[in-house]
Amino acid sequence: MAKEINTIGVLTSGGDAPGMNAAIRAVVRQAIVKGKKAKGIKRGYAGLLSEEIIDMDTHSVSDIISRGGTILQTARCLEFKEEEYQLQGAEICKKHGIDGLVVIGGDGSFQGAQKLANNGVNTIGVPGTIDLDIACTEYTIGFDTAVNTAMDAIDKVRDTSTSHERCSIIEVMGRGAGYIALWCGIANGAEDVLLPERYDYDEQKLVNHIIDGRKRGKQHHIIINAEGIGHSVSMAKRIEAATGIETRASILGHMQRGGNPTAKDRVYASTMGALAVDLLCEGKSNRVVGYQNGEFVDFDINEALAMHKGLDEYQVDICEALGNANYYKLHQY
Ligand code: ADP
Ligand code: F6P
């Protein structure tokens, strides 16, 4: 029989994501509803090691559901990859009476949670990253807001690109993952989308495509470039030189990580935060919460970390086809 949990801690780790505050609020309030104490750990694993631990109650999380960022702040803490510090982190949890911990972050943060679980702290991971690159879940906190932010920005670039009859390269975030780029490719109707998982670095193909579009009367050419490929500014210079068409690069950067979370991010983050507390109260540990096939589910952290995820092939195909219908017809693919 698992020992009953008395105090639930919560931390955010890795890159922040809109909706993390909704998840923190859900953890704290669901813990209180279940008769537990709640503690917040500031600055991810770095704050755990420096014991930046605060008591939290219902009021500590008032007025945050609509705000981007994370009130607990976040950090990347390289030390925590070392056993010595993981052990120290577990001891600090015990010292502060934290017998259940909810870690909101990405795959890296889950590895930290797994190490704490191995050292006797009951942990549950909640997927929080704008990148959508966590294999065990079709949803991660922040992706919906980030992709909508990027889509709005790309719409705006498209207006000026059309007025000036330019080619525009817009670089979106996603580290090595092309989900934001792919979704924007479909949502913005881009002519080309460069995905780290697929790009063959054949720039001549891009150049031919741009020239071909111009000959057919296209007034702009939108290229969405994923951060994992990068180098948008130098790419723009080479494309302008090769096509003779004015080309500009816009790197959207950290604006994609901020802003008020969408309804979806608020609701899913709230559900996942509450579910993480329920799992701890049921005596579960070393698990992560996910969303699959229309349901909120949970997996063993080790199994979740061993899973692999790829881009949806059909979405990649339609992204290319719908943004280039004439081109496809012309070339009779
Ligand atoms: P994300 O959680 O978004 O994937 P990172 O990969 O930057 O972001 O990881 C966030 C933090 O998680 C790291 O700074 C580190 O503190 C912790 N972490 C990452 N990998 C490990 C690991 N192998 N073991 C323990 N902790 C880790
Ligand atoms: O993981 C989220 C993310 O925004 C990635 O898309 C990006 O590569 C990275 O974080 C940027 O990190 P930093 O905040 O350290 O610049």
CSV table of C-alpha atoms and ligand atoms in Angstrom, one decimal:
chain,number,residue,atom,x,y,z
A,1,MET,CA,0.0,0.0,0.0
A,2,ALA,CA,1.5,3.4,-1.1
A,3,LYS,CA,2.1,5.9,1.7
A,4,GLU,CA,-0.6,8.7,1.6
A,5,ILE,CA,0.5,12.0,0.0
A,6,ASN,CA,0.3,15.0,2.3
A,7,THR,CA,2.1,17.8,0.4
A,8,ILE,CA,2.1,18.3,-3.4
A,9,GLY,CA,4.8,20.4,-5.0
A,10,VAL,CA,4.7,21.9,-8.5
A,11,LEU,CA,7.5,23.3,-10.7
A,12,THR,CA,7.8,24.5,-14.3
A,13,SER,CA,11.0,23.6,-16.2
A,14,GLY,CA,12.5,24.1,-19.7
A,15,GLY,CA,11.0,26.7,-22.1
A,16,ASP,CA,7.9,28.4,-20.7
A,17,ALA,CA,4.6,27.9,-22.6
A,18,PRO,CA,1.3,29.7,-22.5
A,19,GLY,CA,-1.1,27.7,-20.3
A,20,MET,CA,1.5,26.7,-17.8
A,21,ASN,CA,-0.1,29.1,-15.3
A,22,ALA,CA,-3.5,27.4,-15.9
A,23,ALA,CA,-1.8,24.0,-15.1
A,24,ILE,CA,-0.1,25.5,-11.9
A,25,ARG,CA,-3.5,26.8,-10.8
A,26,ALA,CA,-5.1,23.4,-11.3
A,27,VAL,CA,-2.4,21.6,-9.4
A,28,VAL,CA,-2.7,23.9,-6.4
A,29,ARG,CA,-6.4,24.1,-6.3
A,30,GLN,CA,-7.0,20.3,-6.9
A,31,ALA,CA,-4.5,19.6,-4.2
A,32,ILE,CA,-6.4,21.8,-1.8
A,33,VAL,CA,-9.7,20.2,-2.9
A,34,LYS,CA,-8.2,16.8,-2.0
A,35,GLY,CA,-7.2,18.0,1.4
A,36,LYS,CA,-3.4,18.3,0.6
A,37,LYS,CA,-0.9,21.1,1.2
A,38,ALA,CA,0.5,22.8,-1.9
A,39,LYS,CA,4.0,24.1,-2.5
A,40,GLY,CA,5.5,25.9,-5.4
A,41,ILE,CA,9.1,25.4,-6.4
A,42,LYS,CA,10.5,28.4,-8.3
A,43,ARG,CA,12.9,28.3,-11.3
A,44,GLY,CA,12.6,24.6,-12.1
A,45,TYR,CA,15.3,22.3,-10.9
A,46,ALA,CA,17.6,25.2,-10.3
A,47,GLY,CA,15.2,26.6,-7.7
A,48,LEU,CA,14.7,23.1,-6.2
A,49,LEU,CA,18.5,22.9,-5.6
A,50,SER,CA,18.6,26.4,-4.1
A,51,GLU,CA,15.4,25.6,-2.1
A,52,GLU,CA,13.3,28.4,-3.5
A,53,ILE,CA,10.1,26.8,-2.2
A,54,ILE,CA,7.0,28.6,-1.3
A,55,ASP,CA,3.7,27.7,0.3
A,56,MET,CA,0.8,28.1,-2.0
A,57,ASP,CA,-2.9,28.4,-1.4
A,58,THR,CA,-6.0,29.2,-3.5
A,59,HIS,CA,-5.2,32.9,-3.5
A,60,SER,CA,-1.6,32.3,-4.8
A,61,VAL,CA,-3.0,31.3,-8.1
A,62,SER,CA,-5.8,33.9,-8.4
A,63,ASP,CA,-5.9,35.9,-11.6
A,64,ILE,CA,-3.3,33.8,-13.5
A,65,ILE,CA,-5.4,31.5,-15.7
A,66,SER,CA,-5.4,34.1,-18.5
A,67,ARG,CA,-1.7,35.0,-18.3
A,68,GLY,CA,1.1,33.7,-20.4
A,69,GLY,CA,4.5,32.7,-18.9
A,70,THR,CA,4.7,30.9,-15.6
A,71,ILE,CA,4.4,32.6,-12.2
A,72,LEU,CA,6.8,30.0,-10.8
A,73,GLN,CA,9.3,31.0,-13.4
A,74,THR,CA,11.4,28.4,-15.2
A,75,ALA,CA,15.0,27.6,-15.9
A,76,ARG,CA,17.3,25.2,-17.6
A,77,CYS,CA,19.5,23.6,-15.0
A,78,LEU,CA,22.3,21.5,-16.5
A,79,GLU,CA,23.6,20.4,-13.1
A,80,PHE,CA,20.4,18.4,-12.6
A,81,LYS,CA,21.6,15.9,-15.2
A,82,GLU,CA,24.2,14.7,-12.7
A,83,GLU,CA,23.3,12.1,-10.2
A,84,GLU,CA,24.7,14.0,-7.2
A,85,TYR,CA,22.3,16.9,-7.8
A,86,GLN,CA,19.3,14.6,-8.5
A,87,LEU,CA,19.9,13.0,-5.1
A,88,GLN,CA,20.2,16.4,-3.5
A,89,GLY,CA,17.0,17.5,-5.2
A,90,ALA,CA,15.2,14.4,-3.8
A,91,GLU,CA,16.6,15.1,-0.3
A,92,ILE,CA,15.4,18.7,-0.5
A,93,CYS,CA,11.9,17.6,-1.4
A,94,LYS,CA,11.8,15.3,1.6
A,95,LYS,CA,13.2,18.0,3.9
A,96,HIS,CA,10.3,20.3,2.8
A,97,GLY,CA,7.7,17.5,3.2
A,98,ILE,CA,7.0,17.3,-0.5
A,99,ASP,CA,6.0,13.8,-1.0
A,100,GLY,CA,4.3,14.3,-4.4
A,101,LEU,CA,5.7,16.5,-7.2
A,102,VAL,CA,4.1,17.7,-10.5
A,103,VAL,CA,6.7,18.6,-13.1
A,104,ILE,CA,5.4,20.7,-16.0
A,105,GLY,CA,7.8,20.8,-18.9
A,106,GLY,CA,9.1,18.8,-21.9
A,107,ASP,CA,11.0,15.6,-22.4
A,108,GLY,CA,14.1,16.9,-20.7
A,109,SER,CA,12.1,17.9,-17.6
A,110,PHE,CA,10.5,14.5,-17.6
A,111,GLN,CA,14.0,12.9,-17.4
A,112,GLY,CA,14.6,15.0,-14.3
A,113,ALA,CA,11.2,13.8,-12.9
A,114,GLN,CA,12.1,10.2,-13.6
A,115,LYS,CA,15.4,10.6,-11.6
A,116,LEU,CA,13.5,12.2,-8.6
A,117,ALA,CA,11.1,9.2,-8.7
A,118,ASN,CA,14.0,6.8,-8.7
A,119,ASN,CA,15.2,8.6,-5.6
A,120,GLY,CA,11.9,8.2,-3.8
A,121,VAL,CA,9.8,11.3,-4.7
A,122,ASN,CA,6.5,10.5,-6.2
A,123,THR,CA,6.4,12.4,-9.5
A,124,ILE,CA,4.0,13.1,-12.3
A,125,GLY,CA,4.9,14.9,-15.5
A,126,VAL,CA,2.6,17.3,-17.4
A,127,PRO,CA,3.6,18.0,-21.0
A,128,GLY,CA,4.3,21.7,-21.3
A,129,THR,CA,6.1,22.9,-24.5
A,130,ILE,CA,5.1,24.9,-27.5
A,131,ASP,CA,7.0,22.4,-29.7
A,132,LEU,CA,4.5,19.6,-29.5
A,133,ASP,CA,7.4,17.2,-29.6
A,134,ILE,CA,6.5,14.8,-26.8
A,135,ALA,CA,5.8,11.4,-28.2
A,136,CYS,CA,3.2,10.1,-25.7
A,137,THR,CA,0.7,12.9,-26.3
A,138,GLU,CA,-1.1,14.6,-29.2
A,139,TYR,CA,-1.4,17.8,-27.1
A,140,THR,CA,1.3,19.8,-25.2
A,141,ILE,CA,0.5,22.9,-23.2
A,142,GLY,CA,1.3,26.0,-25.2
A,143,PHE,CA,1.3,24.7,-28.8
A,144,ASP,CA,-2.2,25.9,-29.6
A,145,THR,CA,-1.4,29.5,-28.5
A,146,ALA,CA,2.0,29.5,-30.1
A,147,VAL,CA,0.8,28.3,-33.4
A,148,ASN,CA,-2.1,30.9,-33.4
A,149,THR,CA,0.4,33.6,-32.6
A,150,ALA,CA,2.7,32.5,-35.4
A,151,MET,CA,-0.3,32.2,-37.8
A,152,ASP,CA,-1.4,35.8,-37.0
A,153,ALA,CA,2.2,37.1,-37.6
A,154,ILE,CA,2.5,35.3,-40.9
A,155,ASP,CA,-0.8,36.7,-42.1
A,156,LYS,CA,0.6,40.1,-41.4
A,157,VAL,CA,3.9,39.4,-43.2
A,158,ARG,CA,1.9,38.1,-46.2
A,159,ASP,CA,0.0,41.4,-46.6
A,160,THR,CA,3.2,43.4,-47.0
A,161,SER,CA,4.8,40.6,-49.0
A,162,THR,CA,2.0,40.9,-51.5
A,163,SER,CA,2.1,44.7,-51.7
A,164,HIS,CA,5.8,44.6,-52.5
A,165,GLU,CA,5.6,41.5,-54.6
A,166,ARG,CA,8.3,39.9,-52.5
A,167,CYS,CA,9.3,36.5,-51.3
A,168,SER,CA,9.2,36.2,-47.5
A,169,ILE,CA,10.9,33.7,-45.4
A,170,ILE,CA,9.3,33.4,-41.9
A,171,GLU,CA,11.2,31.5,-39.3
A,172,VAL,CA,9.1,29.8,-36.6
A,173,MET,CA,10.2,28.1,-33.4
A,174,GLY,CA,10.2,24.4,-32.6
A,175,ARG,CA,13.8,23.4,-32.0
A,176,GLY,CA,14.3,20.3,-34.1
A,177,ALA,CA,10.6,19.7,-34.5
A,178,GLY,CA,8.5,20.9,-37.5
A,179,TYR,CA,5.0,21.0,-35.9
A,180,ILE,CA,4.6,24.8,-35.6
A,181,ALA,CA,6.0,25.1,-39.2
A,182,LEU,CA,3.7,22.4,-40.6
A,183,TRP,CA,0.6,23.8,-38.9
A,184,CYS,CA,1.4,27.3,-40.1
A,185,GLY,CA,2.1,25.9,-43.5
A,186,ILE,CA,-1.5,24.6,-43.7
A,187,ALA,CA,-3.1,27.5,-41.8
A,188,ASN,CA,-1.3,30.2,-43.7
A,189,GLY,CA,-1.4,28.5,-47.1
A,190,ALA,CA,2.4,28.8,-47.6
A,191,GLU,CA,4.0,28.1,-50.9
A,192,ASP,CA,6.9,26.3,-49.2
A,193,VAL,CA,7.5,24.9,-45.7
A,194,LEU,CA,10.9,23.7,-44.7
A,195,LEU,CA,10.6,21.0,-42.0
A,196,PRO,CA,13.7,19.8,-40.2
A,197,GLU,CA,12.3,16.2,-40.4
A,198,ARG,CA,12.1,16.5,-44.2
A,199,TYR,CA,14.2,19.3,-45.8
A,200,ASP,CA,16.7,18.1,-48.4
A,201,TYR,CA,18.7,21.4,-48.5
A,202,ASP,CA,18.0,21.6,-52.3
A,203,GLU,CA,17.8,25.4,-52.5
A,204,GLN,CA,17.7,25.3,-56.3
A,205,LYS,CA,14.3,23.5,-56.1
A,206,LEU,CA,13.1,26.4,-54.0
A,207,VAL,CA,14.5,29.0,-56.4
A,208,ASN,CA,12.8,27.2,-59.4
A,209,HIS,CA,9.5,27.1,-57.5
A,210,ILE,CA,9.6,30.8,-56.7
A,211,ILE,CA,10.4,31.7,-60.3
A,212,ASP,CA,7.7,29.4,-61.6
A,213,GLY,CA,5.2,31.0,-59.2
A,214,ARG,CA,6.1,34.5,-60.4
A,215,LYS,CA,5.7,33.5,-64.0
A,216,ARG,CA,2.2,32.3,-63.2
A,217,GLY,CA,1.4,35.7,-61.6
A,218,LYS,CA,1.9,34.9,-57.9
A,219,GLN,CA,2.3,38.2,-56.1
A,220,HIS,CA,4.2,36.8,-53.2
A,221,HIS,CA,5.9,33.6,-52.1
A,222,ILE,CA,5.7,32.6,-48.5
A,223,ILE,CA,8.3,30.2,-47.2
A,224,ILE,CA,7.9,29.0,-43.6
A,225,ASN,CA,11.3,27.9,-42.3
A,226,ALA,CA,11.5,25.9,-39.1
A,227,GLU,CA,14.1,27.0,-36.5
A,228,GLY,CA,15.8,23.6,-36.7
A,229,ILE,CA,16.9,24.6,-40.3
A,230,GLY,CA,17.4,28.2,-39.4
A,231,HIS,CA,19.7,30.6,-41.3
A,232,SER,CA,16.8,32.5,-42.7
A,233,VAL,CA,18.6,35.8,-43.3
A,234,SER,CA,21.4,34.2,-45.4
A,235,MET,CA,18.9,32.1,-47.2
A,236,ALA,CA,16.9,35.2,-48.1
A,237,LYS,CA,20.1,36.8,-49.5
A,238,ARG,CA,20.9,33.8,-51.7
A,239,ILE,CA,17.3,33.5,-52.9
A,240,GLU,CA,17.1,37.2,-53.9
A,241,ALA,CA,20.4,36.8,-55.8
A,242,ALA,CA,19.3,33.7,-57.6
A,243,THR,CA,15.7,34.8,-58.4
A,244,GLY,CA,16.1,38.6,-58.8
A,245,ILE,CA,13.0,38.8,-56.6
A,246,GLU,CA,13.3,41.0,-53.4
A,247,THR,CA,13.3,38.6,-50.5
A,248,ARG,CA,13.0,39.4,-46.8
A,249,ALA,CA,13.4,37.2,-43.7
A,250,SER,CA,11.4,37.6,-40.5
A,251,ILE,CA,12.4,35.6,-37.4
A,252,LEU,CA,9.4,35.4,-35.1
A,253,GLY,CA,11.4,34.2,-32.1
A,254,HIS,CA,10.2,34.4,-28.5
A,255,MET,CA,6.9,36.2,-29.2
A,256,GLN,CA,5.6,32.7,-30.0
A,257,ARG,CA,6.2,31.7,-26.4
A,258,GLY,CA,4.2,34.6,-24.8
A,259,GLY,CA,0.7,35.9,-24.8
A,260,ASN,CA,-2.7,35.0,-23.3
A,261,PRO,CA,-3.3,31.2,-23.7
A,262,THR,CA,-6.1,30.1,-26.0
A,263,ALA,CA,-9.3,28.5,-24.5
A,264,LYS,CA,-7.9,25.1,-25.6
A,265,ASP,CA,-4.6,25.7,-23.7
A,266,ARG,CA,-6.4,26.9,-20.6
A,267,VAL,CA,-8.9,24.0,-20.6
A,268,TYR,CA,-6.4,21.2,-21.4
A,269,ALA,CA,-3.8,22.5,-19.1
A,270,SER,CA,-6.3,22.7,-16.3
A,271,THR,CA,-7.5,19.2,-16.9
A,272,MET,CA,-3.9,17.8,-17.0
A,273,GLY,CA,-2.9,19.7,-13.9
A,274,ALA,CA,-5.9,18.3,-11.9
A,275,LEU,CA,-5.4,14.8,-13.3
A,276,ALA,CA,-1.7,14.8,-12.2
A,277,VAL,CA,-2.9,15.5,-8.6
A,278,ASP,CA,-5.6,12.8,-8.8
A,279,LEU,CA,-2.9,10.3,-9.9
A,280,LEU,CA,-0.7,11.2,-7.0
A,281,CYS,CA,-3.6,10.9,-4.6
A,282,GLU,CA,-4.3,7.4,-6.1
A,283,GLY,CA,-0.7,6.5,-5.0
A,284,LYS,CA,0.7,6.6,-8.6
A,285,SER,CA,4.2,7.9,-9.3
A,286,ASN,CA,6.7,8.1,-12.2
A,287,ARG,CA,4.0,8.7,-14.7
A,288,VAL,CA,3.2,11.4,-17.3
A,289,VAL,CA,-0.1,12.7,-18.3
A,290,GLY,CA,-1.0,12.8,-22.0
A,291,TYR,CA,-3.9,13.3,-24.5
A,292,GLN,CA,-4.6,10.6,-27.1
A,293,ASN,CA,-7.5,9.7,-29.3
A,294,GLY,CA,-9.8,12.2,-27.5
A,295,GLU,CA,-9.0,11.1,-24.0
A,296,PHE,CA,-6.7,12.3,-21.2
A,297,VAL,CA,-4.5,9.4,-20.3
A,298,ASP,CA,-1.3,8.6,-18.3
A,299,PHE,CA,1.8,6.5,-19.0
A,300,ASP,CA,4.8,5.3,-17.2
A,301,ILE,CA,7.6,7.9,-17.6
A,302,ASN,CA,10.1,5.3,-18.9
A,303,GLU,CA,7.7,4.1,-21.5
A,304,ALA,CA,6.7,7.6,-22.5
A,305,LEU,CA,10.4,8.7,-22.9
A,306,ALA,CA,11.1,5.6,-25.1
A,307,MET,CA,8.2,6.5,-27.5
A,308,HIS,CA,8.9,8.1,-30.9
A,309,LYS,CA,6.8,10.6,-32.8
A,310,GLY,CA,6.9,11.7,-36.4
A,311,LEU,CA,5.0,14.3,-38.4
A,312,ASP,CA,1.6,13.2,-39.8
A,313,GLU,CA,2.4,12.1,-43.3
A,314,TYR,CA,-1.0,13.0,-44.7
A,315,GLN,CA,-0.7,16.6,-43.2
A,316,VAL,CA,2.7,17.0,-44.8
A,317,ASP,CA,1.3,15.9,-48.2
A,318,ILE,CA,-1.7,18.2,-48.1
A,319,CYS,CA,0.4,21.1,-46.8
A,320,GLU,CA,2.4,20.8,-50.0
A,321,ALA,CA,-0.5,20.1,-52.3
A,322,LEU,CA,-2.9,22.8,-51.1
A,323,GLY,CA,-0.3,25.5,-51.1
A,324,ASN,CA,0.8,24.6,-54.6
A,325,ALA,CA,-2.3,23.4,-56.4
A,326,ASN,CA,-1.4,25.1,-59.7
A,327,TYR,CA,2.1,24.0,-59.5
A,328,TYR,CA,1.0,20.4,-59.0
A,329,LYS,CA,-1.4,20.6,-61.9
A,330,LEU,CA,1.3,22.1,-64.1
A,331,HIS,CA,3.7,19.4,-63.3
A,332,GLN,CA,1.1,16.7,-63.4
A,333,TYR,CA,2.1,15.0,-60.1
B,1,ADP,P1,12.3,20.5,-21.9
B,1,ADP,O1,11.8,20.1,-20.6
B,1,ADP,O2,11.4,21.6,-22.5
B,1,ADP,O3,12.6,19.4,-22.9
B,1,ADP,P2,15.1,20.9,-21.6
B,1,ADP,O4,15.5,19.7,-22.4
B,1,ADP,O5,15.9,22.1,-21.6
B,1,ADP,O6,13.6,21.3,-21.7
B,1,ADP,O7,15.2,20.3,-20.1
B,1,ADP,C1,14.8,21.1,-19.0
B,1,ADP,C2,15.6,20.8,-17.8
B,1,ADP,O8,15.3,19.4,-17.4
B,1,ADP,C3,17.1,20.8,-17.9
B,1,ADP,O9,17.6,22.1,-17.9
B,1,ADP,C4,17.5,19.9,-16.8
B,1,ADP,O10,17.4,20.7,-15.6
B,1,ADP,C5,16.5,18.9,-16.8
B,1,ADP,N1,16.9,17.7,-17.5
B,1,ADP,C6,17.1,17.6,-18.8
B,1,ADP,N2,17.6,16.4,-19.2
B,1,ADP,C7,17.8,15.7,-18.0
B,1,ADP,C8,18.4,14.4,-17.6
B,1,ADP,N3,18.8,13.6,-18.6
B,1,ADP,N4,18.4,14.1,-16.3
B,1,ADP,C9,18.0,15.0,-15.4
B,1,ADP,N5,17.5,16.2,-15.7
B,1,ADP,C10,17.4,16.6,-16.9
B,2,F6P,O1,11.4,24.3,-26.4
B,2,F6P,C1,10.7,25.6,-26.6
B,2,F6P,C2,11.6,26.5,-27.4
B,2,F6P,O2,10.9,27.7,-27.6
B,2,F6P,C3,12.1,26.0,-28.7
B,2,F6P,O3,11.1,26.1,-29.7
B,2,F6P,C4,13.3,26.8,-29.0
B,2,F6P,O4,14.2,26.1,-29.7
B,2,F6P,C5,13.8,27.0,-27.6
B,2,F6P,O5,12.8,26.8,-26.7
B,2,F6P,C6,14.4,28.4,-27.4
B,2,F6P,O6,15.0,28.4,-26.1
B,2,F6P,P1,15.5,29.7,-25.4
B,2,F6P,O7,14.4,30.3,-24.6
B,2,F6P,O8,16.6,29.2,-24.5
B,2,F6P,O9,15.9,30.7,-26.4
